[in-house]
Coordinates of C-alpha atoms in Angstrom, one line a residue:
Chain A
X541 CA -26.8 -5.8 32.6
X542 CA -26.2 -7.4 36.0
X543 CA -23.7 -9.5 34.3
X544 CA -21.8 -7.2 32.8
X545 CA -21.6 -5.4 36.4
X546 CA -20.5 -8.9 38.0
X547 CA -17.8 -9.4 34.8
X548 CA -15.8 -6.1 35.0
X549 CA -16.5 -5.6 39.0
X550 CA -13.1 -8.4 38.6
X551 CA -10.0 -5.6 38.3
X552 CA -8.2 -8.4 35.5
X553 CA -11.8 -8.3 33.9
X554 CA -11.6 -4.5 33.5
X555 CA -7.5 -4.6 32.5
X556 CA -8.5 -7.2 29.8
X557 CA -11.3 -5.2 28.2
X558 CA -9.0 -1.3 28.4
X559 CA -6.3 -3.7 26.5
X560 CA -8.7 -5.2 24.3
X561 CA -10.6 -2.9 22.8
X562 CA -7.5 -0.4 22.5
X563 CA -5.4 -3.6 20.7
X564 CA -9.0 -4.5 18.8
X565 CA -8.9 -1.1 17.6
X566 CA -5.1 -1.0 16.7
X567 CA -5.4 -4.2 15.1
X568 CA -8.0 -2.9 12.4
X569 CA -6.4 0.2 11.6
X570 CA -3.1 -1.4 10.6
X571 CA -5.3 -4.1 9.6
X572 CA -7.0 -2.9 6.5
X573 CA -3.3 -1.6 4.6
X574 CA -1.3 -4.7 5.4
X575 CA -4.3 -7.0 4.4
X576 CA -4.7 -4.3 1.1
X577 CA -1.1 -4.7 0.2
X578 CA -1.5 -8.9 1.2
X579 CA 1.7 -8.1 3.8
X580 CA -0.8 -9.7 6.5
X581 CA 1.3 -12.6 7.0
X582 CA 3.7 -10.7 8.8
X583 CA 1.4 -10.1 11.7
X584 CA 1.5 -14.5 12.0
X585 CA 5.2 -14.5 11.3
X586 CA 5.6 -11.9 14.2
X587 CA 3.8 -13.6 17.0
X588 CA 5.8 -17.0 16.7
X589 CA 8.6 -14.6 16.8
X590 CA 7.2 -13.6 20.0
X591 CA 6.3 -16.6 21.2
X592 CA 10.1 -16.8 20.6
X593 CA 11.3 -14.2 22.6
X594 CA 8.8 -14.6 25.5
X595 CA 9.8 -18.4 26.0
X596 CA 13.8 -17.3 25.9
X597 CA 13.1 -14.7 28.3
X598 CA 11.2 -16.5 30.6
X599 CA 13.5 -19.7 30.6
X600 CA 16.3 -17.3 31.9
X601 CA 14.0 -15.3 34.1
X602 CA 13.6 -12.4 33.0
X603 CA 10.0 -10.9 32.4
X604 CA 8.9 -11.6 28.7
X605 CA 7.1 -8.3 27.8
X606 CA 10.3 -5.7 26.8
X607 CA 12.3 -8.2 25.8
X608 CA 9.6 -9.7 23.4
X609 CA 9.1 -6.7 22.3
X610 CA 12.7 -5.6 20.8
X611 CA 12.9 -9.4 19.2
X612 CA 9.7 -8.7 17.5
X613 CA 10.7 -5.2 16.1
X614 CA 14.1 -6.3 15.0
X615 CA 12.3 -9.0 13.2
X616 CA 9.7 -7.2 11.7
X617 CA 12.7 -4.8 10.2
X618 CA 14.5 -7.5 9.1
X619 CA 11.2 -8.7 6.8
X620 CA 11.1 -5.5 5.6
X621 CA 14.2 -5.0 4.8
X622 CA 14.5 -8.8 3.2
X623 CA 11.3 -8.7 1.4
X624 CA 12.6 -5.6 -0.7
X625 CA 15.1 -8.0 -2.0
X626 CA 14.0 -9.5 -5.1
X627 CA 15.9 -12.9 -5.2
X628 CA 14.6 -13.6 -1.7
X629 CA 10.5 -14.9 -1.3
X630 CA 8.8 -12.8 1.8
X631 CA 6.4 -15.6 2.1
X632 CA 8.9 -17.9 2.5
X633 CA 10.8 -16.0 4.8
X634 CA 8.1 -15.0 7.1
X635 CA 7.5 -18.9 7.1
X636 CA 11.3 -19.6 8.4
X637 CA 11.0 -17.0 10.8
X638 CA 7.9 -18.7 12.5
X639 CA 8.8 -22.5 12.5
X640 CA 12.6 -20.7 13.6
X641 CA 11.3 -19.1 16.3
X642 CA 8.5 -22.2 17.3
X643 CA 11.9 -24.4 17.2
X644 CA 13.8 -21.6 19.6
X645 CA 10.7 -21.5 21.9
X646 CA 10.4 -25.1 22.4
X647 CA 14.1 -25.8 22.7
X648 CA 14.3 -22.7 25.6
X649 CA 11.1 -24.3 27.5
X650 CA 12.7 -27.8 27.3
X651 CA 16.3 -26.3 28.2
X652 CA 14.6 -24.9 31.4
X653 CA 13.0 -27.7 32.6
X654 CA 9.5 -28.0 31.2
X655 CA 6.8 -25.9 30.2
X656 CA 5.7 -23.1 32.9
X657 CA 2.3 -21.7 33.6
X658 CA 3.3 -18.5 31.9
X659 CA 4.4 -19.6 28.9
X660 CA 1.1 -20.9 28.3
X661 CA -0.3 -18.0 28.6
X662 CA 1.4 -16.8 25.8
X663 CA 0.8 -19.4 23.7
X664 CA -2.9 -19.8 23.9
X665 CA -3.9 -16.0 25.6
X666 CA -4.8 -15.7 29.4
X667 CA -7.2 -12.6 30.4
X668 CA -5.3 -13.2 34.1
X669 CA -1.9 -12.3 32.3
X670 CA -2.8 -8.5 31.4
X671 CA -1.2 -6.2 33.8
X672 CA -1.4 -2.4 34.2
X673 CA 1.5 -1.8 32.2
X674 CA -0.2 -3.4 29.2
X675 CA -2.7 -1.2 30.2
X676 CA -0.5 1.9 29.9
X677 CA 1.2 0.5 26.3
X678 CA -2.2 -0.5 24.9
X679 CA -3.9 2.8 25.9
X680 CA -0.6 5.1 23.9
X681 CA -0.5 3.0 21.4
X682 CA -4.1 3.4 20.6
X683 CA -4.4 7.1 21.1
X684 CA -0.9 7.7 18.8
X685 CA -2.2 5.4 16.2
X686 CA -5.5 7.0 16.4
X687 CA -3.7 10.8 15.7
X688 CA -1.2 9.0 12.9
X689 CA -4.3 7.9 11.3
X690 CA -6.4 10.9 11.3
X691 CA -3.2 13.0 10.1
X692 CA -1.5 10.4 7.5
X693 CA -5.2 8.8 6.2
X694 CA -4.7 10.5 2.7
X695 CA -1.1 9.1 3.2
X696 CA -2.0 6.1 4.1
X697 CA -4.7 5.8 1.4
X698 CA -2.5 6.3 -1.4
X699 CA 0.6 4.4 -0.1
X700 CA -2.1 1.2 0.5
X701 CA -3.8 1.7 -3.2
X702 CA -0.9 1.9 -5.2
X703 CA 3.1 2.5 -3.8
X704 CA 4.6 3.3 -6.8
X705 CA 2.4 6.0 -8.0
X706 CA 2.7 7.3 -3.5
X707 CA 6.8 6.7 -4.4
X708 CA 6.4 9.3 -7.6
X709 CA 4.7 12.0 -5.7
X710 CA 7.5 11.9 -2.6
X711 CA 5.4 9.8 -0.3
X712 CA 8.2 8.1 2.0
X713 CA 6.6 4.6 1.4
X714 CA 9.6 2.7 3.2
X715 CA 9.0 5.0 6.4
X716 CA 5.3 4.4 6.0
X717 CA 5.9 0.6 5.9
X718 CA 8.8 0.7 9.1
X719 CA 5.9 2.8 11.6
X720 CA 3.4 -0.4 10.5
X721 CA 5.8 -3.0 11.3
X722 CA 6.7 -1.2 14.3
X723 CA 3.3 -1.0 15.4
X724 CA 2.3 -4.5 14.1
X725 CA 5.2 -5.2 16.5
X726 CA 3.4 -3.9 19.6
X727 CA -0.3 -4.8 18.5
X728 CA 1.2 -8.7 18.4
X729 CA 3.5 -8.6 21.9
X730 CA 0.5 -7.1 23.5
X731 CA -2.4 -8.9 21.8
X732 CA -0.8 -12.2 22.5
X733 CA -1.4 -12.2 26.3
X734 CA -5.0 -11.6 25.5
X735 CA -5.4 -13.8 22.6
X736 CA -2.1 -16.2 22.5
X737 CA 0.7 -16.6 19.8
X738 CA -1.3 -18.4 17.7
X739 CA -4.0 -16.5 17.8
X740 CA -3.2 -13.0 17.8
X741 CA -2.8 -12.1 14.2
X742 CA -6.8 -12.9 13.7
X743 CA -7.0 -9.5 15.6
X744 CA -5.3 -7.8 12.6
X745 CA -6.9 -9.9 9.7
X746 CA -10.3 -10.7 10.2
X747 CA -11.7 -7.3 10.7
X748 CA -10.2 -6.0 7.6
X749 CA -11.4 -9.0 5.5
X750 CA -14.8 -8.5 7.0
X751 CA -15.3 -5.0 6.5
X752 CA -13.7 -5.2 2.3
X753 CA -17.3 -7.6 2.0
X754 CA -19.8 -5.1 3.2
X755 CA -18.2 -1.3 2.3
X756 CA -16.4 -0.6 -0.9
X757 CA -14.7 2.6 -0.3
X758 CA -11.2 2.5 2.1
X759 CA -12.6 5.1 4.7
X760 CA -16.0 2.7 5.2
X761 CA -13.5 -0.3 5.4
X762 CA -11.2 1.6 7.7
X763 CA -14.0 2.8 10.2
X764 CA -16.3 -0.6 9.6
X765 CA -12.9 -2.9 10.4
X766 CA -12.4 -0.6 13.7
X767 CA -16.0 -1.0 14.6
X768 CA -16.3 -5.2 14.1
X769 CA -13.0 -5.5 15.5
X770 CA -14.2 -3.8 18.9
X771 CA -17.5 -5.6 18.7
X772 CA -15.9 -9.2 18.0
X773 CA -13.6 -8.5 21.0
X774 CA -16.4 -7.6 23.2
X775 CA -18.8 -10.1 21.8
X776 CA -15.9 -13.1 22.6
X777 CA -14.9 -12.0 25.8
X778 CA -18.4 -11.7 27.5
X779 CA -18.8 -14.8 25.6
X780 CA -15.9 -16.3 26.8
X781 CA -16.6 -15.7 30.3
X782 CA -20.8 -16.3 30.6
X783 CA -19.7 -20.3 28.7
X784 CA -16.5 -20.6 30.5
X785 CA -14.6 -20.7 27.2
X786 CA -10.8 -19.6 26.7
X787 CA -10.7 -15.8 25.3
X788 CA -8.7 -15.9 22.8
X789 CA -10.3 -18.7 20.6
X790 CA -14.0 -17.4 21.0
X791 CA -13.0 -14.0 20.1
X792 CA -11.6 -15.2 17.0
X793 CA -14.2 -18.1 16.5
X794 CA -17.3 -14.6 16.6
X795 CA -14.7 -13.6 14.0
X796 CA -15.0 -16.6 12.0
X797 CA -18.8 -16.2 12.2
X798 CA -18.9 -12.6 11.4
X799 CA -16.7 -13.1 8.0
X800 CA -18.8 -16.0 6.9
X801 CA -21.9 -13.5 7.7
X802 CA -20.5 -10.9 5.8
X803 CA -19.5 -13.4 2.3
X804 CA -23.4 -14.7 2.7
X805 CA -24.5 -11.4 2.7
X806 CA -22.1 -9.7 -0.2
X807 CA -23.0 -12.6 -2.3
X808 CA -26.9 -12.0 -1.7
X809 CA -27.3 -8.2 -1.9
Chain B
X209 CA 20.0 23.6 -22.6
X210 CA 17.0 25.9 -22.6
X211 CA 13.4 24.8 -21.8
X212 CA 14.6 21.2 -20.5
X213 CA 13.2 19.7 -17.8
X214 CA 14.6 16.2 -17.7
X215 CA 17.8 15.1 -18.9
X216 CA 19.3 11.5 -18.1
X217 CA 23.1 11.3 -18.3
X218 CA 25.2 8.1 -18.6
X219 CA 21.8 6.6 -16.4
X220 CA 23.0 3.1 -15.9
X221 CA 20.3 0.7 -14.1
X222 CA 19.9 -2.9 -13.5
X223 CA 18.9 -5.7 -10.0
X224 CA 22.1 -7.2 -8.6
X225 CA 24.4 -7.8 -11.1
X226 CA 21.7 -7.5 -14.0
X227 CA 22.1 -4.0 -16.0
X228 CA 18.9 -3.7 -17.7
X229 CA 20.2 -0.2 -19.3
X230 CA 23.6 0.7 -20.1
X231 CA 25.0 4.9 -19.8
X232 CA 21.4 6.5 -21.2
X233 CA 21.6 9.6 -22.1
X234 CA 18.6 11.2 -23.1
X235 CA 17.1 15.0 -23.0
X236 CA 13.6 15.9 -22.7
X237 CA 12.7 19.6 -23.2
X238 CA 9.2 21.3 -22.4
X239 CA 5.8 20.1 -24.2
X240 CA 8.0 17.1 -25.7
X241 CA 5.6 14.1 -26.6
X242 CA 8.2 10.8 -26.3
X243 CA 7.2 7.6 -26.9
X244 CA 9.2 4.8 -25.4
X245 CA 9.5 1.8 -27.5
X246 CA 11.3 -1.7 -27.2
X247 CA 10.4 -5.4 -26.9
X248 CA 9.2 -7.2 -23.9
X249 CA 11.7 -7.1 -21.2
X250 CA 13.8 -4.4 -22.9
X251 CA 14.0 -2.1 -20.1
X252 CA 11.1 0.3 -20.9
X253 CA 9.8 0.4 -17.5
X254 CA 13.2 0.3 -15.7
X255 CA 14.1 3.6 -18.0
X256 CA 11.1 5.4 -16.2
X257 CA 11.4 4.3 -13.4
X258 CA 15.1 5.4 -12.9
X259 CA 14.1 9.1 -14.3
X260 CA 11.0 8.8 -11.4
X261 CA 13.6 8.0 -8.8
X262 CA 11.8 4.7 -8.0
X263 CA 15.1 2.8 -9.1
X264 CA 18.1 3.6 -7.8
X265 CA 21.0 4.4 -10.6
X266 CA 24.2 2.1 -10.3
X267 CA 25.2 5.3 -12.2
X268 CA 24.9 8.4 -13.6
X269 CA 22.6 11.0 -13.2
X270 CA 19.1 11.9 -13.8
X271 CA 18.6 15.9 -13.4
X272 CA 15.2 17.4 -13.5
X273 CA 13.8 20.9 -13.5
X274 CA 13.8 22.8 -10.0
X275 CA 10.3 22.0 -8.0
X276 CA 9.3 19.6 -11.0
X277 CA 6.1 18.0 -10.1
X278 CA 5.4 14.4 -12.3
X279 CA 2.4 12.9 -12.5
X280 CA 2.9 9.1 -13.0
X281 CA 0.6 6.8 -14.6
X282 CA 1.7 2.9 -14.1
X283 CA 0.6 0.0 -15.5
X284 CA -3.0 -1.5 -14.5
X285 CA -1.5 -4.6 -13.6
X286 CA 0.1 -3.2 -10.6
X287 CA -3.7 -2.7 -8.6
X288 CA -6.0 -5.3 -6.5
X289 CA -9.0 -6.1 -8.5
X290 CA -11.6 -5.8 -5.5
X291 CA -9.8 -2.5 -3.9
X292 CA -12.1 -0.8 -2.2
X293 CA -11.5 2.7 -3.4
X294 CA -13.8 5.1 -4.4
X295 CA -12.9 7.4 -8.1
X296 CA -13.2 10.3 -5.5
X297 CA -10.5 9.0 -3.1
X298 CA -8.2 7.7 -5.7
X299 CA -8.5 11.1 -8.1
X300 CA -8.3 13.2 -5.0
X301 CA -4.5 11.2 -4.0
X302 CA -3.0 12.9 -6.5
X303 CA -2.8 16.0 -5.2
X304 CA -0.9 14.8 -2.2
X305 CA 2.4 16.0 -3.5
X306 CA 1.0 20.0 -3.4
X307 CA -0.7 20.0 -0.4
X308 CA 2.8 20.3 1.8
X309 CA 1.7 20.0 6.0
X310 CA -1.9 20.3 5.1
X311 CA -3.8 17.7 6.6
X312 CA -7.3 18.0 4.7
X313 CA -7.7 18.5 1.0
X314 CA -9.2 22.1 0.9
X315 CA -11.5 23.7 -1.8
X316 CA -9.2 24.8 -4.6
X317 CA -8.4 20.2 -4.5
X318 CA -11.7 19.7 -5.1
X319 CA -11.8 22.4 -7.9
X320 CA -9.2 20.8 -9.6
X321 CA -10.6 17.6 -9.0
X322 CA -13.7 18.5 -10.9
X323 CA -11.5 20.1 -13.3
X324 CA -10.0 17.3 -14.5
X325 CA -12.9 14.7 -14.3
X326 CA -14.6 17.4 -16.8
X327 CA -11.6 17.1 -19.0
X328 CA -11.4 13.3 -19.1
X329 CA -15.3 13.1 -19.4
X330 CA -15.9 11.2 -16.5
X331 CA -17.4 13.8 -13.5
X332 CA -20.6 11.1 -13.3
X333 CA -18.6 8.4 -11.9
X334 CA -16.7 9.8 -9.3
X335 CA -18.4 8.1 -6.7
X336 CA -18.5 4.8 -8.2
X337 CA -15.8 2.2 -7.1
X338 CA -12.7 1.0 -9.2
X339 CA -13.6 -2.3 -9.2
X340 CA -16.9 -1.6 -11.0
X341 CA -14.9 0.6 -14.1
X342 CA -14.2 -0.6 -17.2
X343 CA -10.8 -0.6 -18.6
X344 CA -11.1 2.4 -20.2
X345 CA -12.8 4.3 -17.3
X346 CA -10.0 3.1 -15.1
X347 CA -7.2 4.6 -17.4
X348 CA -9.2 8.0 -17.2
X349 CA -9.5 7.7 -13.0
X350 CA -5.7 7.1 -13.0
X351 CA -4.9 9.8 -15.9
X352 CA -6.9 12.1 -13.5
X353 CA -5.0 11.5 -10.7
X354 CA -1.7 11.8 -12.4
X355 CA -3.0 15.3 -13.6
X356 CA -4.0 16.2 -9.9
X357 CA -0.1 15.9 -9.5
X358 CA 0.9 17.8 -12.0
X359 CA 0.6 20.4 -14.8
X360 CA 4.6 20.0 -16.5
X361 CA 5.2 16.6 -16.8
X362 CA 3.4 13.4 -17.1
X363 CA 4.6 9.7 -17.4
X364 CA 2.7 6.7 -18.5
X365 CA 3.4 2.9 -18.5
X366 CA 1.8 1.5 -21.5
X367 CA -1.6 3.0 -20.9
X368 CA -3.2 1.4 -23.9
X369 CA -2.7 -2.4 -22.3
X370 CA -6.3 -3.6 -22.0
X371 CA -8.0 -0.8 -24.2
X372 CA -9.9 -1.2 -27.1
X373 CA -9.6 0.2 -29.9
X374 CA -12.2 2.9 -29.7
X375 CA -10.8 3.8 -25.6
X376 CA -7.4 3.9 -27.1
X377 CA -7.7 6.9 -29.9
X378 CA -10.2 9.0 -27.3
X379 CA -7.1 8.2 -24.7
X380 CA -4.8 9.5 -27.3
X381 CA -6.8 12.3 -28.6
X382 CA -6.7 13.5 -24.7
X383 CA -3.2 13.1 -24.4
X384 CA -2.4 15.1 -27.9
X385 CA -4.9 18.2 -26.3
X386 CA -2.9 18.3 -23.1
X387 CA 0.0 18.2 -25.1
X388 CA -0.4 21.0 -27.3
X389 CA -1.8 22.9 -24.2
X390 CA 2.2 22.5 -23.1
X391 CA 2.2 19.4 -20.8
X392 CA 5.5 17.4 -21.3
X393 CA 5.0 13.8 -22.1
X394 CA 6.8 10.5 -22.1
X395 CA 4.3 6.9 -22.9
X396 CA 5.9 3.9 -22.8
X397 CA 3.8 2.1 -25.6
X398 CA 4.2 -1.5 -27.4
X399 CA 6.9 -2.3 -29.7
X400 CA 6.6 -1.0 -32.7
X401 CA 3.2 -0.4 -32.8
X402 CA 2.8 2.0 -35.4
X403 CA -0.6 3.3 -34.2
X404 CA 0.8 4.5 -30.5
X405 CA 3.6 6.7 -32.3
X406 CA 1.6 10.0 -31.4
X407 CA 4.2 12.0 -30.4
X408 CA 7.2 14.1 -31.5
X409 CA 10.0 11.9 -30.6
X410 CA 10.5 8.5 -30.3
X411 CA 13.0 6.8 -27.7
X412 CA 13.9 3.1 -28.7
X413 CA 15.3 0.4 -26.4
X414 CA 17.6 -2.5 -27.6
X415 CA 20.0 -4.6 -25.8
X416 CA 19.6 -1.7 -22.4
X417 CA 20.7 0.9 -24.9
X418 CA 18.9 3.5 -26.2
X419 CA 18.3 5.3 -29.5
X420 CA 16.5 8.7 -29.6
X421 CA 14.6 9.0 -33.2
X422 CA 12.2 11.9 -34.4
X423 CA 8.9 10.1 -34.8
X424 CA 9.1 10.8 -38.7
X425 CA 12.6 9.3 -38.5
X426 CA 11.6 6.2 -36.6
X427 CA 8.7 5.2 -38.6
X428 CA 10.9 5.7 -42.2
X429 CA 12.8 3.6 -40.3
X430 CA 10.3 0.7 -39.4
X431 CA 8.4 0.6 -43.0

């Protein structure tokens, strides 16, 4: 107990956990359809996109987080929109859009003379870079995500289980598909100060693959991928801070321990 | 024409530069049992899937009754083996398309849930998970949710892939009752498969165009 009151008595200890746990949560919800329909690689794709956009921004001075965050919503509509396209392979394209935007990253960072203290934040997650306004974002976006979910879930159910069948009965599947991307978007710019660009996207998949081993029915995995999210995020950061770890790999390393938990115990019960 | 409630007219569909069918025309009229027949990449599923709106025409028309509600049954192939879903939530979907800014499915849903599970024999596994059905149990859970949806006109997409043969003639025996209760049918089924003929009319697909046939017709035609 004393710990925890020594851990968040630090103000960036108590922005990183609001943003945490808000993202944590975010992450899960969007989680369990884009891992469903295995569109879970966009969420990877994304945050080298953002890695991108951060590394441009900051190489001509401008602060990454808005900027970032347009890059990374125009590029999740352009994956959309490409991966409708039958001749082109989505896999393939989320693939050139992250070694693309790796390349662009680097080349900026090298442009600008050398690589900065921020920008290696982004890349590998920094608890110290979290400000209020990520605060402010994270906090929204969780409480609008949290409404969309409670008034969409049957919505959200169908489109997931089968999107022809949601198509057939008027469901607006493309518009359903644009609001994750969009939020995927935000979950990724945000996340990645926490967790780092090549991290982040464990946020969105792990807690959705966990939760499909222990519940069978999409409401259990919805609500059992919200709670292990929050609880890995927790777990990793007091973790992360009591063995003087970096963040953003121990939260997804308790991840990592919690799925291979959950295949040991769904192949023993 | 009186009593129809879908009519296709000169429906031209295709991918790119691909037509897959050429200026359909086609009428369906109320409590109409159609099979659609053809071989293997003939266009059976593009055909439906224009007159659902899924595909968009490169032109033509497809005109349907006012306030038509369709209740679409596609193939099995299209759903993850280990969805976790139960028969409950995946029954219950299909009602989506009646319940307009409602947020929560009410009672009369879950009447006509129950309804229909009593119909298709299958009220005991409701909450059992998909992945745990057998082929023919998973035919019924999607039949049921394509009934949720509607009462006028239902669509299938080869329902009988996967069944045996037992499965198949109690799925056809259920289709036959609903159909002489008035619900409009159209079943994509395999080529020339004597067997799935059950209906009044046959629609056949060769080369993207298509041939409309009584069923008596069509089969003189085949032996």
């Amino acid at each position: 107990m004393n710990l925890l009151i020594e851990m968040f008595a630090y103000d960036f200890m108590l922005r990183a956990l609001v943003v945490g746990v808000a993202i944590a949560l975010v992450a899960a919800l969007i989680g369990v359809p884009l891992v469903l329909r295995r569109s879970s690689m966009i969420g990877d794709g994304l945050s080298h996109a953002a890695f991108g956009a951060c590394a441009l921004a900051l190489a001509v001075g401008v602060m990454p987080t808005i900027p970032a965050l347009i890059i990374v919503l125009l590029a999740s509509f352009l994956i959309l929109q490409i991966s409708r396209n039958r001749k082109i392979y989505s896999d393939a394209l989320i693939a050139i859009l992250s070694v693309s935007s790796l390349a662009i990253g680097v080349l900026a960072i090298s442009l600008a003379g050398g690589i900065n203290i921020d920008l290696n934040s982004y890349l590998f997650g920094s608890i110290l870079s979290v400000g209020y306004e990520d605060v402010a974002i994270s906090l929204i976006l969780a409480l609008i995500v949290v409404i969309l979910y409670i008034v969409l879930f049957k919505k959200i159910f169908a489109v997931t289980f089968d999107a022809e069948f949601a198509k057939s009965i008027d469901i607006k599947v493309n518009l359903y598909d644009a609001i994750f991307a969009a939020i995927c978007s935000v979950v990724v710019v945000i996340g990645m100060k926490l967790l780092g660009a090549l991290l982040v996207s464990g946020l969105i998949i792990f807690p959705a693959l966990i939760a499909m081993r222990l519940v069978k029915t999409f409401r259990g995995v919805v609500v059992a991928a919200s709670v292990i999210s929050i609880v890995g995020f927790l777990l990793g950061l007091i973790l992360s801070y009591v063995l003087a770890l970096p963040t953003g790999a121990t939260i997804v390393a308790v991840d990592l321990i919690f799925l291979l938990l959950a295949i040991i115990l769904d192949r023993c019960c | 024409m009186k009593n129809e409630i879908l009519k296709l007219e000169k429906l031209t569909l295709g991918f790119g530069d691909n037509i897959v069918i050429k200026s359909a025309d086609l009428s369906i009229k109320q409590s109409d049992f159609v099979c659609v027949v053809g071989a293997n990449g003939s266009g059976k599923s593009t055909l439906i899937k224009g007159a659902l709106g899924l595909i968009k025409p490169m032109s033509g028309r497809v005109f349907l009754k006012d306030d038509l509600k369709i209740g679409y049954l596609p193939q099995e192939t299209n759903f993850e083996v280990n969805f976790p879903a139960t028969v409950r939530e995946i029954v219950m979907s299909g009602v989506l398309n009646k319940m307009g800014r409602r947020v929560f499915y009410n009672s009369d849903d879950y009447k006509l849930m129950t309804e229909k599970l009593k119909l298709l024999k299958i009220v005991g596994i409701q909450k059992k998970t998909f992945s745990e059905l057998s082929g023919g149990q998973k035919q019924k859970v999607l039949l049921a949710r394509a009934l949720m949806a509607t009462s006028e006109l239902l669509i299938l997409d080869e329902p009988s892939n996967n069944l045996d043969y037992k499965s198949r003639q109690e799925f056809y025996e259920i289709l036959l009752k609903l159909n002489h209760e008035g619900l409009t049918i159209i079943m994509i089924t395999h080529d020339l498969d004597v067997e799935d003929l059950i209906g009044n009319k046959v629609v056949a697909i060769q080369k993207g165009e298509i041939k409309e046939f009584t069923t008596v017709k069509y089969l003189e035609k085949f032996k």
